[in-house]
Tab-separated table of C-alpha atoms and ligand atoms in Angstrom:
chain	number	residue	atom	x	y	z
A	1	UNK	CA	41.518	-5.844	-37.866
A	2	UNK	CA	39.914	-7.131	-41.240
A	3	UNK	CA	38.061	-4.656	-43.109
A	4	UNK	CA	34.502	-6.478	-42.829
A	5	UNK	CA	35.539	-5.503	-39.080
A	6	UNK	CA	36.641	-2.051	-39.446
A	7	UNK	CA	33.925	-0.718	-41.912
A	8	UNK	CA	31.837	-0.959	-38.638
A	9	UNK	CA	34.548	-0.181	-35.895
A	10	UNK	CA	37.684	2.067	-37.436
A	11	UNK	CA	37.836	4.291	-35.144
A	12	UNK	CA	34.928	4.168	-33.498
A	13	UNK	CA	34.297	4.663	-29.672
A	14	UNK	CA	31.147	5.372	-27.829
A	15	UNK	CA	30.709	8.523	-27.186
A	16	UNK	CA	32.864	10.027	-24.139
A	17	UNK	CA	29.909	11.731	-21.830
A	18	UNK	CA	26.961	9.627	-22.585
A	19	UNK	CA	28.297	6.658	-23.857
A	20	UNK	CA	25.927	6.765	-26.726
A	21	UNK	CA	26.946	3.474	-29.130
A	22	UNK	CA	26.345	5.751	-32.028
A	23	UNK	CA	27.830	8.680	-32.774
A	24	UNK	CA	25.639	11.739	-32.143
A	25	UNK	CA	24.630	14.545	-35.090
A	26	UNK	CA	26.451	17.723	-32.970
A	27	UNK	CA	24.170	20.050	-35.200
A	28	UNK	CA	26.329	23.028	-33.236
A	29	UNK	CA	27.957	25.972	-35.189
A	30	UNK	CA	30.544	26.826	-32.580
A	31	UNK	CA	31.691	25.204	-29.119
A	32	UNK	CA	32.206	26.526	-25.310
A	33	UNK	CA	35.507	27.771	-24.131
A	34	UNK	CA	36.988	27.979	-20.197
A	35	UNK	CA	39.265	30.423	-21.286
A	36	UNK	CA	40.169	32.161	-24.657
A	37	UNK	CA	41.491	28.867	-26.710
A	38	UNK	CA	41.102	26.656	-23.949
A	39	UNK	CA	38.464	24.324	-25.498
A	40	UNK	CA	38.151	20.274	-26.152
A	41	UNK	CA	39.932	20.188	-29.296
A	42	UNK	CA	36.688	22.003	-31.326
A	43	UNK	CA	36.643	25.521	-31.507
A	44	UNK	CA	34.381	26.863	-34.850
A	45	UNK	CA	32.064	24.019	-36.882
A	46	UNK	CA	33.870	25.008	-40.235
A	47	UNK	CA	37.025	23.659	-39.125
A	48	UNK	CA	36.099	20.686	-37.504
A	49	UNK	CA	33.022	18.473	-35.746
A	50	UNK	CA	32.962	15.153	-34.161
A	51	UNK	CA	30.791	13.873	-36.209
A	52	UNK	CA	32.479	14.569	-38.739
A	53	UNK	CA	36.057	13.440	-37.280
A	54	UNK	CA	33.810	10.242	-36.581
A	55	UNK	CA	33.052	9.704	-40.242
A	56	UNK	CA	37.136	10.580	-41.115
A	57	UNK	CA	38.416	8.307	-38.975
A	58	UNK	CA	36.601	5.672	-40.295
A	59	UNK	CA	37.177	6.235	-43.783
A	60	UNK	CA	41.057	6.772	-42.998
A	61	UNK	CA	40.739	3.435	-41.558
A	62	UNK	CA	39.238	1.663	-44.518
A	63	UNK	CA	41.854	2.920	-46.890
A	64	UNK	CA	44.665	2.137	-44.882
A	65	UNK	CA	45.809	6.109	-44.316
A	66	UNK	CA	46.701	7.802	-41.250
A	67	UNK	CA	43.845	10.330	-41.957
A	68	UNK	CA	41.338	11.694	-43.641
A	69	UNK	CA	39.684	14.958	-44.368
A	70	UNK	CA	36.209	15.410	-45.411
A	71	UNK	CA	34.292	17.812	-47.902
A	72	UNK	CA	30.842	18.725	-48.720
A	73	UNK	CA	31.358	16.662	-52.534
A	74	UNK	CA	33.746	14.953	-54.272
A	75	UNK	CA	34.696	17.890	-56.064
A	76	UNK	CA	34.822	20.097	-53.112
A	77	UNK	CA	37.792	17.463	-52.336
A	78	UNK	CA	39.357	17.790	-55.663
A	79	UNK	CA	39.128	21.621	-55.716
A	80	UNK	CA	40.618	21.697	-52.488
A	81	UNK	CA	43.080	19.315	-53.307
A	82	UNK	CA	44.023	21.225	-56.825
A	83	UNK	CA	44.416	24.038	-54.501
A	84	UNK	CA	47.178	22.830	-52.967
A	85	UNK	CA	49.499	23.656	-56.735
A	86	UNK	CA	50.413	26.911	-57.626
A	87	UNK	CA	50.475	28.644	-61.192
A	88	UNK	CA	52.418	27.109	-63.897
A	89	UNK	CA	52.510	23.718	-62.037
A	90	UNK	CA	51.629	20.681	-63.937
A	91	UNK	CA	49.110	17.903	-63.468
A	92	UNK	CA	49.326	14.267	-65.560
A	93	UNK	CA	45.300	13.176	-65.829
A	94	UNK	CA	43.589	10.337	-67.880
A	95	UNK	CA	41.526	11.355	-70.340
A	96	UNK	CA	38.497	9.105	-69.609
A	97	UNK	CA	37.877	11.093	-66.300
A	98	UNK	CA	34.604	11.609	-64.399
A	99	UNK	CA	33.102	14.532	-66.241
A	100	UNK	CA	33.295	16.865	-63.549
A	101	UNK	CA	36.453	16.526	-62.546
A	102	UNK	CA	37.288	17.717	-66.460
A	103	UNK	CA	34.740	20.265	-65.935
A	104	UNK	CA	36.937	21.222	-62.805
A	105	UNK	CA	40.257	20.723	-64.502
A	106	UNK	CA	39.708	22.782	-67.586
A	107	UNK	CA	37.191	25.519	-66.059
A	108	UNK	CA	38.549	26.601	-63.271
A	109	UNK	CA	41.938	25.726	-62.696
A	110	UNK	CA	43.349	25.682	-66.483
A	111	UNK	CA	42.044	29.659	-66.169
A	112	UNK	CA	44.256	29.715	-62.645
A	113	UNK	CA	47.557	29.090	-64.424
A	114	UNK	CA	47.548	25.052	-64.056
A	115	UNK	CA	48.323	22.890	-67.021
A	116	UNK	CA	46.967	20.258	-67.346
A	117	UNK	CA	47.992	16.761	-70.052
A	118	UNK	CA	45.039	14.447	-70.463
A	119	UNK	CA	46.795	10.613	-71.292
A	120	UNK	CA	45.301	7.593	-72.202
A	121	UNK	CA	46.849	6.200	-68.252
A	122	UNK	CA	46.413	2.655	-69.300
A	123	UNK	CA	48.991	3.039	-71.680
A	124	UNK	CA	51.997	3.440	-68.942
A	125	UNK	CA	54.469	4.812	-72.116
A	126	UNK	CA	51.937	7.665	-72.309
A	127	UNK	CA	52.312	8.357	-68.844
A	128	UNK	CA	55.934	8.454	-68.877
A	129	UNK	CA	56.553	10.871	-71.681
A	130	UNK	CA	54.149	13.008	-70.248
A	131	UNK	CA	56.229	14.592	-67.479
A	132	UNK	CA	57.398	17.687	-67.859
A	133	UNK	CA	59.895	19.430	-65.195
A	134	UNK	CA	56.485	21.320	-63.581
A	135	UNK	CA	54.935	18.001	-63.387
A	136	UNK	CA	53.052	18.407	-59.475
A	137	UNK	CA	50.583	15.938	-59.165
A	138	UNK	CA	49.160	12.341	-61.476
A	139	UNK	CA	45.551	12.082	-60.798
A	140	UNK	CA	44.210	8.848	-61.698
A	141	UNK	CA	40.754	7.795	-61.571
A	142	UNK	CA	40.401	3.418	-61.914
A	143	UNK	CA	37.861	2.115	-63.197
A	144	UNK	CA	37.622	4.946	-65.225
A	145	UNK	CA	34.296	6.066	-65.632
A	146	UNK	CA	32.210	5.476	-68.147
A	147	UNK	CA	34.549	3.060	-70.113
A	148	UNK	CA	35.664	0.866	-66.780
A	149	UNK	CA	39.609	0.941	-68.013
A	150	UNK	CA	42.185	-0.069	-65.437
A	151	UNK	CA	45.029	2.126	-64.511
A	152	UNK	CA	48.354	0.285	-63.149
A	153	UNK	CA	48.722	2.005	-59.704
A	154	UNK	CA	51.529	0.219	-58.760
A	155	UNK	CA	53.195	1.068	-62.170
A	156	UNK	CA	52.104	4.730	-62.632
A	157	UNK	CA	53.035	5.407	-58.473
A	158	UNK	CA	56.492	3.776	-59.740
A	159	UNK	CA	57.334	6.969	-61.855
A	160	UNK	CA	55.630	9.502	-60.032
A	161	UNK	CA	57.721	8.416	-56.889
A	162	UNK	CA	61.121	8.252	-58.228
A	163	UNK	CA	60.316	12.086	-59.561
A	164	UNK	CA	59.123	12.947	-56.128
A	165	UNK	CA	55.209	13.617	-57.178
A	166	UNK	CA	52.683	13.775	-55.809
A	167	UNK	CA	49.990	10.537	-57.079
A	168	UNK	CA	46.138	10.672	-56.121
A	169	UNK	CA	43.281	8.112	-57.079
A	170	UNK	CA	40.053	8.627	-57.389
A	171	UNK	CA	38.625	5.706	-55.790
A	172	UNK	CA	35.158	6.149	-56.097
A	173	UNK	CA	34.442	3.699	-58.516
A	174	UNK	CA	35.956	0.907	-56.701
A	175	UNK	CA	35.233	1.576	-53.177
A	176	UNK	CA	37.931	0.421	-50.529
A	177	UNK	CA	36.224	-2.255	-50.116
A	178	UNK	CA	38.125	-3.580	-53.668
A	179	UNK	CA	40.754	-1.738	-54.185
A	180	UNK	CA	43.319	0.442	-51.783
A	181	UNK	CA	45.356	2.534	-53.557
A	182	UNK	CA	47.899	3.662	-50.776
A	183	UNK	CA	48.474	-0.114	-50.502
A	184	UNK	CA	49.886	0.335	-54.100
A	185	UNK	CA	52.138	3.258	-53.827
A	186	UNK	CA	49.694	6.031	-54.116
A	187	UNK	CA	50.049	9.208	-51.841
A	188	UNK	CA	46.579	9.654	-51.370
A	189	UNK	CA	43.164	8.241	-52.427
A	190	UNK	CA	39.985	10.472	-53.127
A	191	UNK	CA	36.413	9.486	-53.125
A	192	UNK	CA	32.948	11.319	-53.828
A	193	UNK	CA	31.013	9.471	-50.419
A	194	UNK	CA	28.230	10.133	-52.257
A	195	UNK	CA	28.372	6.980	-54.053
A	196	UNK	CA	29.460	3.478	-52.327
A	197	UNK	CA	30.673	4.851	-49.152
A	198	UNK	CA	27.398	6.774	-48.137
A	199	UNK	CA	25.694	3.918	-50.570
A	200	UNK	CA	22.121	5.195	-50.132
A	201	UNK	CA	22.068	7.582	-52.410
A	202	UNK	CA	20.659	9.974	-49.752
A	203	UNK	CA	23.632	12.802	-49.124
A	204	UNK	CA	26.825	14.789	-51.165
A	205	UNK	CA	29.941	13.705	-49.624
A	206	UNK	CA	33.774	13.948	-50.373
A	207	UNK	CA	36.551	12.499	-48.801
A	208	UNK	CA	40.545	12.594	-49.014
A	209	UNK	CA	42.588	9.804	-47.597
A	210	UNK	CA	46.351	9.980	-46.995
A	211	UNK	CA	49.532	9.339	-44.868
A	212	UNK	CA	51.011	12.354	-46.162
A	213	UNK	CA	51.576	15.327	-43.218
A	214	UNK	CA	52.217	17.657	-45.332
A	215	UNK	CA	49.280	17.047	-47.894
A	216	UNK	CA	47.229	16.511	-45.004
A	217	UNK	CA	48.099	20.139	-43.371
A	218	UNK	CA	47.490	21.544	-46.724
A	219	UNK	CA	44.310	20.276	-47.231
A	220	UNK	CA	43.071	21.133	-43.384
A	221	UNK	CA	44.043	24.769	-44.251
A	222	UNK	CA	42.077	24.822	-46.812
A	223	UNK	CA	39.427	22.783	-45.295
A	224	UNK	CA	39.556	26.195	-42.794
A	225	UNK	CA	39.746	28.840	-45.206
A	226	UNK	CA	37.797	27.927	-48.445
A	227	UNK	CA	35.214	26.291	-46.329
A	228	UNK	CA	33.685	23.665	-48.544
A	229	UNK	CA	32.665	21.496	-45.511
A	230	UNK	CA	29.946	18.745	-44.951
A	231	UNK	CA	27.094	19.261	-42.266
A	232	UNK	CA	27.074	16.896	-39.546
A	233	UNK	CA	23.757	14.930	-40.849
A	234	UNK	CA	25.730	14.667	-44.074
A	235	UNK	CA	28.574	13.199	-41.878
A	236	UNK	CA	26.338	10.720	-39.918
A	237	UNK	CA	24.462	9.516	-42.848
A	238	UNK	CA	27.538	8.316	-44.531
A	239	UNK	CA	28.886	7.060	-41.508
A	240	UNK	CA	25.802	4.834	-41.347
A	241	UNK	CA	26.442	3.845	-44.925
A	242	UNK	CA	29.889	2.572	-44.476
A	243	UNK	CA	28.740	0.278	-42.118
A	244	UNK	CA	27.362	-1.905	-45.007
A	245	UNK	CA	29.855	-1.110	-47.399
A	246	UNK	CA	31.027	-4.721	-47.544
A	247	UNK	CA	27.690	-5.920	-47.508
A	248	UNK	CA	26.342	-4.252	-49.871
A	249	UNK	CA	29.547	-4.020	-52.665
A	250	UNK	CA	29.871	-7.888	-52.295
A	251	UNK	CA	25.768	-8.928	-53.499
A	252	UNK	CA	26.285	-5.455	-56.004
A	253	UNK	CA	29.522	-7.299	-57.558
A	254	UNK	CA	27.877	-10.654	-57.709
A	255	UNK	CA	24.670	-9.252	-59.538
A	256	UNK	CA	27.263	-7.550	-61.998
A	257	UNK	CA	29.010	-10.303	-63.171
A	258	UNK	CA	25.438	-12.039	-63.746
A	259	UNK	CA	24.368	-8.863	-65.752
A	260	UNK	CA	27.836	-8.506	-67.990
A	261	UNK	CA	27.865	-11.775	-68.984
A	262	UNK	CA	23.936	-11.488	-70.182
A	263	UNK	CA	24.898	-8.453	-71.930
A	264	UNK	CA	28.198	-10.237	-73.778
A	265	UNK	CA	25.792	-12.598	-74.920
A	266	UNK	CA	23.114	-10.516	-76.124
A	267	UNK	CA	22.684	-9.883	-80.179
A	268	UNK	CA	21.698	-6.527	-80.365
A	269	UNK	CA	24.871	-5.111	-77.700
A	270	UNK	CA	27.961	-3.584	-79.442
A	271	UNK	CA	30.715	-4.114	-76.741
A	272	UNK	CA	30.108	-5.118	-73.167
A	273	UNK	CA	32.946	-3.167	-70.895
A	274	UNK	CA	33.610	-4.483	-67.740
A	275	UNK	CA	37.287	-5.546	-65.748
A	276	UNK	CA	35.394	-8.964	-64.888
A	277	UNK	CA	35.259	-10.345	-68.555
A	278	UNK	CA	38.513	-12.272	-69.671
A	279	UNK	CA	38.213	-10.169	-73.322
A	280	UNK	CA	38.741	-7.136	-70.985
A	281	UNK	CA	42.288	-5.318	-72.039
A	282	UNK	CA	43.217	-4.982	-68.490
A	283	UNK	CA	41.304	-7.880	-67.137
A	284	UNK	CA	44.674	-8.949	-65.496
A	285	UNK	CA	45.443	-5.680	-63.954
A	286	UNK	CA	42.552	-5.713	-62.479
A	287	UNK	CA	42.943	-9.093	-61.074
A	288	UNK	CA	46.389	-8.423	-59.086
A	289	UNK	CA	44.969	-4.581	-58.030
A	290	UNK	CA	41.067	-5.010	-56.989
A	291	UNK	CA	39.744	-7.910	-54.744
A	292	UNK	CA	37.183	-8.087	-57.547
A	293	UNK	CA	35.740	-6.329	-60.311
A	294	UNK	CA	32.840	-3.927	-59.021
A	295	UNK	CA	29.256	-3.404	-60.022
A	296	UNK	CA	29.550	-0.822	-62.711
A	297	UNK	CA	28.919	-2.161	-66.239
A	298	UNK	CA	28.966	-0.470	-69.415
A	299	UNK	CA	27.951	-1.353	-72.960
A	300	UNK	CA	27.388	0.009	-76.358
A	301	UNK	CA	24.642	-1.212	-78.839
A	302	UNK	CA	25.322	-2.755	-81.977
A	303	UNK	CA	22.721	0.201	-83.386
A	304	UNK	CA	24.816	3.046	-82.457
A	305	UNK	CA	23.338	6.262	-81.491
A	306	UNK	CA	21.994	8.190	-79.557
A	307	UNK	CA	18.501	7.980	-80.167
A	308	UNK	CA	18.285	4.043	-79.802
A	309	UNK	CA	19.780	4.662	-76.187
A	310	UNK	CA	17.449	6.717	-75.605
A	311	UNK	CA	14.341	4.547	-76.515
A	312	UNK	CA	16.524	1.762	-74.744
A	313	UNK	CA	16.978	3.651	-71.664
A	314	UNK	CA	13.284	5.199	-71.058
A	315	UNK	CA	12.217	1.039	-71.236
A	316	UNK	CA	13.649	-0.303	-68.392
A	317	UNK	CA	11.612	0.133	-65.136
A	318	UNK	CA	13.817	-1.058	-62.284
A	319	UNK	CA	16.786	0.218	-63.553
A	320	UNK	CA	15.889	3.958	-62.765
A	321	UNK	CA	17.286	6.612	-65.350
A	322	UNK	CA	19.201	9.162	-63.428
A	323	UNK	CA	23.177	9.906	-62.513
A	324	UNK	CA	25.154	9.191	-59.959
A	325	UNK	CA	26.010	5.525	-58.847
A	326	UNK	CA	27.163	3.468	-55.899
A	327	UNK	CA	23.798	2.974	-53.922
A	328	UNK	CA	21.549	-0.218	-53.139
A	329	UNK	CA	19.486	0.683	-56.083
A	330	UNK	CA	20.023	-0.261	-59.554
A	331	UNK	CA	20.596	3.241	-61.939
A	332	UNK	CA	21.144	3.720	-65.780
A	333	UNK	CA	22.644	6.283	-67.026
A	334	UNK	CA	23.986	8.229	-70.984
A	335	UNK	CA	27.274	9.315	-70.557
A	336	UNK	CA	27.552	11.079	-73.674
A	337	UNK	CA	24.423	13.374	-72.840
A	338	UNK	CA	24.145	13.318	-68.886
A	339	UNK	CA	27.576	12.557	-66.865
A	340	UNK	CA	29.874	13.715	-70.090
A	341	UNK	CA	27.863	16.094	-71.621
A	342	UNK	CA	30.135	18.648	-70.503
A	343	UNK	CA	33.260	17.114	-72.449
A	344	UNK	CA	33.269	18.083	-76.329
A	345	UNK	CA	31.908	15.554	-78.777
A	346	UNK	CA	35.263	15.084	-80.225
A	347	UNK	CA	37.394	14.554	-76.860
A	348	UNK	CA	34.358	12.082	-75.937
A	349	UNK	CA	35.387	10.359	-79.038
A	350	UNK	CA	38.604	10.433	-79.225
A	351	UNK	CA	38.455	8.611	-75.690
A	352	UNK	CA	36.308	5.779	-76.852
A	353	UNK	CA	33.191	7.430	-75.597
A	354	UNK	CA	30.558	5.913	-78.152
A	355	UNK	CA	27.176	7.669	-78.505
A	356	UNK	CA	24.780	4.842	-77.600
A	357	UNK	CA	27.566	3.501	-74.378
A	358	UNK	CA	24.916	2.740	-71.896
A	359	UNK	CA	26.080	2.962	-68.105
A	360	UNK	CA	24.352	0.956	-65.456
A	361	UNK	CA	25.157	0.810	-61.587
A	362	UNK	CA	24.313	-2.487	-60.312
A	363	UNK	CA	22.446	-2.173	-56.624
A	364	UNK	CA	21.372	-5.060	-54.684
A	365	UNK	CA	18.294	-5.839	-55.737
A	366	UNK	CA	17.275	-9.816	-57.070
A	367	UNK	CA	19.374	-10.179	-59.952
A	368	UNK	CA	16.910	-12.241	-61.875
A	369	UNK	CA	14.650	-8.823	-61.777
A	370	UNK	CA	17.416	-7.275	-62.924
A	371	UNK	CA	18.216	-9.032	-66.107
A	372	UNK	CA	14.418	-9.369	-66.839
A	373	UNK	CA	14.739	-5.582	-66.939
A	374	UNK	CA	17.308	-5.266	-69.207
A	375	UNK	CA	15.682	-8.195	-71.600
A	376	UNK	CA	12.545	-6.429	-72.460
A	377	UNK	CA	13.853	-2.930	-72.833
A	378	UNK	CA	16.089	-4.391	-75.678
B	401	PLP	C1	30.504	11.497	-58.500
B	401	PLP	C2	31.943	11.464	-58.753
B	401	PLP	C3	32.763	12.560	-58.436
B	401	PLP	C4	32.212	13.846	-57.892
B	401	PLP	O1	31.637	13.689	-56.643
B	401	PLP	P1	30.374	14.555	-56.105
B	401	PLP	O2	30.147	13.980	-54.747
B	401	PLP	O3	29.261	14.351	-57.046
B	401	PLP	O4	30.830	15.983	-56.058
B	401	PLP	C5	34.124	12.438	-58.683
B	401	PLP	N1	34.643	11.315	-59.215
B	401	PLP	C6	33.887	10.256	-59.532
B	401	PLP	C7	34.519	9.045	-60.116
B	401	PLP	C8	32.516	10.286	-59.321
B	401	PLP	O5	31.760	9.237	-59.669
């Protein structure tokens, strides 16, 4: 099947008593038994629903995995992935990471024992003399957010499998749609659903992909025992999102490349970063990994700081100033004071991470809007 096919149909059945084309919300806590643990596969809502094995089939289908487990956020999925090491194990990370995940990282499990070695991952000489003999787990995260960098999967999943590691990617940014990690060598892919898979910007969803048994067993104990699970409207309103995904990332993408090259021509923008521009450091990377270059966009005014992103920012009237990303609307966002606030000035610096950098999500809406938008705000 071709993945325009299986975002609608990855395993997907009608329903086995009613026949019911969707799949129903089973808003149920707990489930009928003949006899003490003889049941239909469901036994207690916290470890497991149909809607919600509905929603992980599909998404195991779209990233090419064997299955998938789902969480109530993205970082319910990387805390219950992080779970999985033990004290004094190590963990390789960029260091232009979604600011929660650092948050996570450096919080909570850096207080737990784990170490932690933040890299600049584009630089593959970085990663390499970054392993240590604790090393667990690489956790990469391309495009990097805010900056839109491009890891080499293939290249990092190189090292990490001739040391017998364990490599994740965050694939939020790209959506499987563009880019499939465990096609590359990676042992497992993560996403928040919030973003492009749920694409409505209307539910918190997390999701881990993977072909791994043993990761997968892991994660479905601690699915059971820390509990960080997603309701079953949660589940179904994602489902219905992934349906489009195709749809939707394709006229997103198209409007993006419109609205970088506007920017790379405008006089008063510092640096335009996006995969899609040839002046892009890993523009060719991104080429040979992604099916094309995605519908984030960030850029930097030549007036740098904080207070002419600001004015910039409250201007703009379609673009709508808020976080998050990945739904049919268009959003703006300030890194260094909303997403990133929570990483120091000087690490947010030291990664690139320029006071007036300017982050927009690109949704779906006329693109000639769009750059009108953008035109008068400047
Ligand atoms: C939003 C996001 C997360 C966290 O997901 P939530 O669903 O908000 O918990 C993790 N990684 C990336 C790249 C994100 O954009």
């Amino acid at each position: 099947m071709k993945f325009n096919t299986k975002a609608i149909h990855a395993g997907q059945k009608p329903e086995e008593t009613t026949g019911a084309v969707m799949p129903p919300i089973f808003q149920t806590s707990t489930y009928a038994q003949k006899a003490p643990n003889d049941h239909q596969g469901y036994d207690y809502a916290r470890v497991g629903n149909p809607t919600r094995t509905s929603l992980e089939n599909l998404i195991a289908g779209l990233e090419e995995a064997d299955e998938c487990a789902c969480f109530a956020s993205g970082v319910a999925a990387i805390d219950g992935i992080m779970k999985t090491l033990r004290p004094g194990d190590h963990v390789i990370s960029t260091n232009d990471l979604y600011g929660g995940t650092y948050r996570l990282f450096t919080q909570v499990f850096e207080p737990y024992g784990i170490e932690f070695s933040f890299v600049d991952m584009t630089d593959i000489q970085e990663v390499e003399s970054a392993f240590q003999n604790n090393t667990k787990l690489v956790w990469m995260e391309t495009p990097t957010n805010p900056l839109l960098r491009i890891i080499d999967i293939k290249a990092v999943t190189k090292l990490t499998r001739s040391r017998n590691i364990l490599s994740i990617v965050d694939n939020t940014f790209a959506s499987p749609y563009l880019q499939r990690p465990l096609t590359l060598g990676a042992d497992a892919v993560m996403h928040s659903t919030t973003k492009y898979l749920g694409g409505h910007s209307d539910a918190i969803g997390g999701a881990v992909a993977t072909s791994n048994k043993e990761l997968m067993e892991k994660l479905r104990f601690q699915i059971k025992t820390s509990g960080a699970v997603p309701g079953p409207m949660d589940c179904y309103l994602i489902l219905r999102g992934i349906k489009t995904l195709h749809v939707r990332v394709q006229r997103s993408v198209e409007n993006a490349k419109k609205i970088a090259s506007f920017l790379n021509e405008h006089p008063k923008v510092g640096e335009v970063f996006y995969p899609g521009l040839e002046s892009h450091p890993q523009h060719d990377i991104a080429s040979q990994q992604m099916d094309d270059f995605g519908a984030m966009v960030s850029f930097s005014l030549k007036d740098d700081s904080i207070e002419k992103a600001s004015e910039f920012m409250s201007k703009t009237g379609i673009f709508t100033l808020a976080e998050s990303l990945g739904g049919v609307e268009s959003l703006i966002s300030h890194p260094a004071s909303m997403t990133h606030g929570s990483i120091p000035k000087e690490v947010r610096e030291k990664a690139g991470l320029k006071d007036s950098l300017i982050r927009l999500s690109v949704g779906i809406e006329d693109v000639d809007d769009l750059i009108k938008d953008l035109n008068q705000a400047f």
